[in-house]
Coordinates of C-alpha atoms and ligand atoms in Angstrom, one line a residue:
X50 CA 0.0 0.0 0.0
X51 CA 2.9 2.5 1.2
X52 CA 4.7 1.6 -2.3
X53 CA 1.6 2.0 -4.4
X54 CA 1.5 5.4 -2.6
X55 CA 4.7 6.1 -3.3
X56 CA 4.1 5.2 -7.3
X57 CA 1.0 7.2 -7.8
X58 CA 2.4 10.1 -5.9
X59 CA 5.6 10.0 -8.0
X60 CA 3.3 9.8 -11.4
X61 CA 0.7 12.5 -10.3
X62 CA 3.8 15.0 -9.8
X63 CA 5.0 13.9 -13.3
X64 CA 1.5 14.7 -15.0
X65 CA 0.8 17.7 -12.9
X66 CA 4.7 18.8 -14.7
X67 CA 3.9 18.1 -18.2
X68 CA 0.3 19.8 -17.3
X69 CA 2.4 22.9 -16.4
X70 CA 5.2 22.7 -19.1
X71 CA 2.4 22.4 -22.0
X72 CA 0.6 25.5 -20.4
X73 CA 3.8 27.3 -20.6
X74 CA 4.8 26.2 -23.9
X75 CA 1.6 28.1 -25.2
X76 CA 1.5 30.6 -23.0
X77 CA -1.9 29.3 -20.9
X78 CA -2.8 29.3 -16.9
X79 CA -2.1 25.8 -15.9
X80 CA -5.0 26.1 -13.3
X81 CA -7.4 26.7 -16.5
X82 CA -6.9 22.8 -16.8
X83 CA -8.2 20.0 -14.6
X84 CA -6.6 16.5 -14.7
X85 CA -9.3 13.9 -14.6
X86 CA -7.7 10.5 -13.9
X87 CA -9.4 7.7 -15.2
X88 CA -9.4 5.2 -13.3
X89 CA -10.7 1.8 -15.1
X90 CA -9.7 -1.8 -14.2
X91 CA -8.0 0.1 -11.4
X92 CA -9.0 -0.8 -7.5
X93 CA -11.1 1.6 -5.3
X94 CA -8.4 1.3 -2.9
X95 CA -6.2 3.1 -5.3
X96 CA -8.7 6.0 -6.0
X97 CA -8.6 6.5 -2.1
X98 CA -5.1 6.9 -2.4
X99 CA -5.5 9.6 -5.5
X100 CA -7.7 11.4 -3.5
X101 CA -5.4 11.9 -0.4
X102 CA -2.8 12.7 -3.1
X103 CA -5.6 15.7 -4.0
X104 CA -6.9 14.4 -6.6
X105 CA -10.9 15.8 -6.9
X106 CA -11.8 14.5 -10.7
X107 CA -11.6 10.8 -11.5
X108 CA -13.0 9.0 -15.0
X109 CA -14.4 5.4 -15.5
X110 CA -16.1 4.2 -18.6
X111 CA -17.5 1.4 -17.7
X112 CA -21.2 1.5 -16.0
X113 CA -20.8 -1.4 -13.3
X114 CA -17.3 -0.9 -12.4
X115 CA -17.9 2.7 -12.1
X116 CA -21.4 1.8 -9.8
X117 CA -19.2 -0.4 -7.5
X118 CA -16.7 2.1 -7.1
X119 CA -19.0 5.0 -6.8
X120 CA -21.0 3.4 -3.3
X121 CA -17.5 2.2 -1.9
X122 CA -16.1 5.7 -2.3
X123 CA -18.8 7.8 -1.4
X124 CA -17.9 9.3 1.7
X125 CA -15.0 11.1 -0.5
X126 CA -15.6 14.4 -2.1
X127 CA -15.0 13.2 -5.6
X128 CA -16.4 14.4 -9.0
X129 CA -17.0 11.2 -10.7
X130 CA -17.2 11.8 -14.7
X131 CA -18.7 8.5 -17.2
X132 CA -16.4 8.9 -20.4
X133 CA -16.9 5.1 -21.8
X134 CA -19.5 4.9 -24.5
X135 CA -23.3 4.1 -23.1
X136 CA -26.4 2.3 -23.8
X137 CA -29.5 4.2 -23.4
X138 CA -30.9 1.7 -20.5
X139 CA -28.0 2.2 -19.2
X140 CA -28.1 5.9 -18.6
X141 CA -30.5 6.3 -15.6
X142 CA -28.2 4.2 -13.5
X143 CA -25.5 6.2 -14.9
X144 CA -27.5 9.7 -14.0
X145 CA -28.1 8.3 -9.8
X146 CA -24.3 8.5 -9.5
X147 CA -22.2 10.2 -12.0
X148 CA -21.8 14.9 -11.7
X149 CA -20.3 14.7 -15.6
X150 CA -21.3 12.4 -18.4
X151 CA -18.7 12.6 -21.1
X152 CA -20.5 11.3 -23.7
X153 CA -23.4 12.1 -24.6
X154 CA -23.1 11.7 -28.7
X155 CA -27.2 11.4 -29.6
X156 CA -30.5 13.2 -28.7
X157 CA -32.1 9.9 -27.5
X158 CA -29.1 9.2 -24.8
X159 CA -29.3 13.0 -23.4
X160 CA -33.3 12.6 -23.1
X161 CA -32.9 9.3 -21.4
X162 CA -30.0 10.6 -19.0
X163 CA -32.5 13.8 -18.4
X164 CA -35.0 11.2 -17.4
X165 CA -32.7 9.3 -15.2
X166 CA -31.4 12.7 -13.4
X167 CA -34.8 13.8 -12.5
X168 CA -35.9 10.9 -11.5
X169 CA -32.8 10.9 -9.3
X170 CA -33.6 14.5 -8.2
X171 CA -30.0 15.4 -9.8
X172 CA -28.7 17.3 -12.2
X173 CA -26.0 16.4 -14.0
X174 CA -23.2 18.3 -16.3
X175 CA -23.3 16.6 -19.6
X176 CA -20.3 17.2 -22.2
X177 CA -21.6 16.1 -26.6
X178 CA -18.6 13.6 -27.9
X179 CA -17.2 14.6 -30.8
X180 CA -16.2 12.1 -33.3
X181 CA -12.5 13.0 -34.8
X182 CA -12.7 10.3 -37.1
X183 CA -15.2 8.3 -39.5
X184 CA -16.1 5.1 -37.4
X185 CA -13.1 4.2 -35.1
X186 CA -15.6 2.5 -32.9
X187 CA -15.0 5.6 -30.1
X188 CA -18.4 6.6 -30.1
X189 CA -19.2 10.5 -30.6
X190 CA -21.4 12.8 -32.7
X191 CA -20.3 13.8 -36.6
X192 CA -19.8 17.3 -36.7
X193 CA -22.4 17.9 -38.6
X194 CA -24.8 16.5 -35.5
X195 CA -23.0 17.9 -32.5
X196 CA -25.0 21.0 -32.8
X197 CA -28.5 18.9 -32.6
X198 CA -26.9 17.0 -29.6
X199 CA -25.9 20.3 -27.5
X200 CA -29.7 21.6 -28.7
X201 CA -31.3 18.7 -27.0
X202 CA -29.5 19.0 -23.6
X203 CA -30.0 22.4 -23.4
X204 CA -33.7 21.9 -23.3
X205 CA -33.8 19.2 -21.1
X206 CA -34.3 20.5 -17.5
X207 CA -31.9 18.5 -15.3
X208 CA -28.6 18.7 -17.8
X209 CA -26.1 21.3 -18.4
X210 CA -24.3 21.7 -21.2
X211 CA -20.9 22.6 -20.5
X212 CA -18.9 21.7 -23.7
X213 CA -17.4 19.3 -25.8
X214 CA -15.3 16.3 -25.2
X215 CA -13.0 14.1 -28.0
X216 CA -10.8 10.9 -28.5
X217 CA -7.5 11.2 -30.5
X218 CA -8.4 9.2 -33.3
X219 CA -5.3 6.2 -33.8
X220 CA -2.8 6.6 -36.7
X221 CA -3.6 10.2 -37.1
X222 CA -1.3 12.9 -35.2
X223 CA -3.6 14.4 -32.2
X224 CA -2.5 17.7 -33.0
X225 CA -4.1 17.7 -36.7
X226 CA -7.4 15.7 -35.5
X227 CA -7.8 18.4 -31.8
X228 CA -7.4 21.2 -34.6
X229 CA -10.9 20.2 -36.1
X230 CA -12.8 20.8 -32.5
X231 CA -11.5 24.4 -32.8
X232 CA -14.2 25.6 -35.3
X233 CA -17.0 23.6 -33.7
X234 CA -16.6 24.9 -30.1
X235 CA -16.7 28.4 -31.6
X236 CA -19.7 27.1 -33.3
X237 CA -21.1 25.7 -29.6
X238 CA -20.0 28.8 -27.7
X239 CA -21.4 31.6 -29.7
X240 CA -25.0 29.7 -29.3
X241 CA -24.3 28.4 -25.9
X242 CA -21.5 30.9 -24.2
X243 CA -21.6 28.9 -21.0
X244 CA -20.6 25.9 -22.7
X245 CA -16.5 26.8 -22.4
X246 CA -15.2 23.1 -21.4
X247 CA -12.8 21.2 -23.7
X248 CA -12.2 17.6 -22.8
X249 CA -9.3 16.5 -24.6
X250 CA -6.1 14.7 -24.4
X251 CA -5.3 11.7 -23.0
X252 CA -1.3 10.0 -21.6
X253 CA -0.3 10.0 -24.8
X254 CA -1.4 13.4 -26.4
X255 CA -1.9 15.6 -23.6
X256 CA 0.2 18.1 -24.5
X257 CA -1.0 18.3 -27.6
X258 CA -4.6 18.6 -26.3
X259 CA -3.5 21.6 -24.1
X260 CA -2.2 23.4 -27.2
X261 CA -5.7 22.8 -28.4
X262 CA -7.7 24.6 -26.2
X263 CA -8.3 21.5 -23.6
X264 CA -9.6 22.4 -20.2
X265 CA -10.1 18.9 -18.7
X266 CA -7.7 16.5 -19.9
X267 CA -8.3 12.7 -19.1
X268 CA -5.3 10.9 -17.8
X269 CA -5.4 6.9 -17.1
X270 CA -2.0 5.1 -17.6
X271 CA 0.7 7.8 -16.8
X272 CA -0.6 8.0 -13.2
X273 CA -1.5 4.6 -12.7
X274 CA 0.8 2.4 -14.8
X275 CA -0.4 0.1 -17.5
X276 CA -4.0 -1.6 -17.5
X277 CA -4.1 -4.2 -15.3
X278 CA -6.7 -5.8 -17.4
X279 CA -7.8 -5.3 -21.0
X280 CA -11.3 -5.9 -21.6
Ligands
LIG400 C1 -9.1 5.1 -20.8 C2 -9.5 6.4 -21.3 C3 -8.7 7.6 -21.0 C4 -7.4 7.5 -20.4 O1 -6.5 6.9 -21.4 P1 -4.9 6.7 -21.0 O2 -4.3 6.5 -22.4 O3 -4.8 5.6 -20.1 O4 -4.5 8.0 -20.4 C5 -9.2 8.8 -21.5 N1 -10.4 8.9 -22.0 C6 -11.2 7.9 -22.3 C7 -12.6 8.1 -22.9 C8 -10.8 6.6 -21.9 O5 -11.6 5.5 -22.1

């Protein structure tokens, strides 16, 4: 336990650094970006850890693992945020625990999660998926529906829209793919000016994320090693 401390403490300070050299590089306010860190196929016992470390944001993408991990943890003061694609009768069960859902990519999912929400006297902060590429099986909204997606959970009553969120497509350089959010969040923004979050940039591409515009990036396997467990 004392070593696993050690490890995650060691890899949080690295993250936070590159957080803070990519701000620098481009001339941004490192505390303009908060580090999520995902935690899937990773124990509860190390998000406790993470959260004495000071860590307020953690990510999971996965419905029951998240669920299990949610009641075990909940006398911490954690902002849990879904960011794993979901089924529509998934999402009320989603709504009773998670503050952000990452991904809402159609209409149909943000009317379910509205349902779910109200039903769970919640409200919850809901960010449209962007797809960066055709079909990389990642989930999102085309472009051209993104617009329709950020509509529909603006006029649902217990959902707030407060941006976008995207995946670095694979085999394409992050930089080039972020660079085609830039146009669509002005797009969001002029219609919906509260809606300033960028969710961006994983362990791999972060900095390149930040360059981007990110304001939430979403860190898994630089703060706690490689995935114990593929599924
Ligand atoms: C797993 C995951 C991450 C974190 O990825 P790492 O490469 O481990 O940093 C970020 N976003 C989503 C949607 C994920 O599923």
């Amino acid at each position: 336990m004392n070593s696993r401390r050690s490890v995650l403490e060691a890899n949080l300070a690295t993250v936070r650094g590159r957080i803070t050299a990519a701000c620098a590089a481009v001339g941004r306010d490192p505390r303009e970006v908060t580090l999520i860190v995902v935690t899937k196929t990773w124990p509860a016992s190390d998000i406790r850890i993470l959260a004495e470390l000071g860590v307020r944001d953690v990510g999971e993408n996965r419905h029951q693992e998240a669920v299990e991990k949610a009641a075990e943890l909940a006398d911490l003061d954690l902002t849990w945020h879904f960011v794993g694609q979901l089924q529509r009768n998934k999402a009320g069960a989603v709504a009773r625990y998670a503050d952000v859902v990452q991904s809402v990519d159609r209409p149909a999912l943000a009317v379910a999660l509205d349902r779910g929400a109200l039903s769970a006297g919640r409200e919850l902060t809901a960010l449209v998926q962007v797809a960066l590429s055709e079909d990389d099986g990642r989930g999102g909204a085309r472009a051209d529906r993104v617009m329709e997606v950020c509509r529909t959970i603006t006029a649902a009553s217990a959902l707030r829209l407060a941006g976008l969120m995207a995946v670095a497509p694979l085999g394409e350089d992050p930089a080039t793919a972020f660079a085609r959010l830039t146009p669509l969040r002005a797009e969001v923004r002029s219609e919906f000016p509260d809606a300033t979050w960028l969710s961006a940039g994983m362990s791999g591409d972060l900095e390149a994320a930040i360059a981007a515009g990110a304001t939430h990036v979403r860190v898994g396997g630089a703060v706690l090693g490689s995935r114990r467990d593929v599924r």
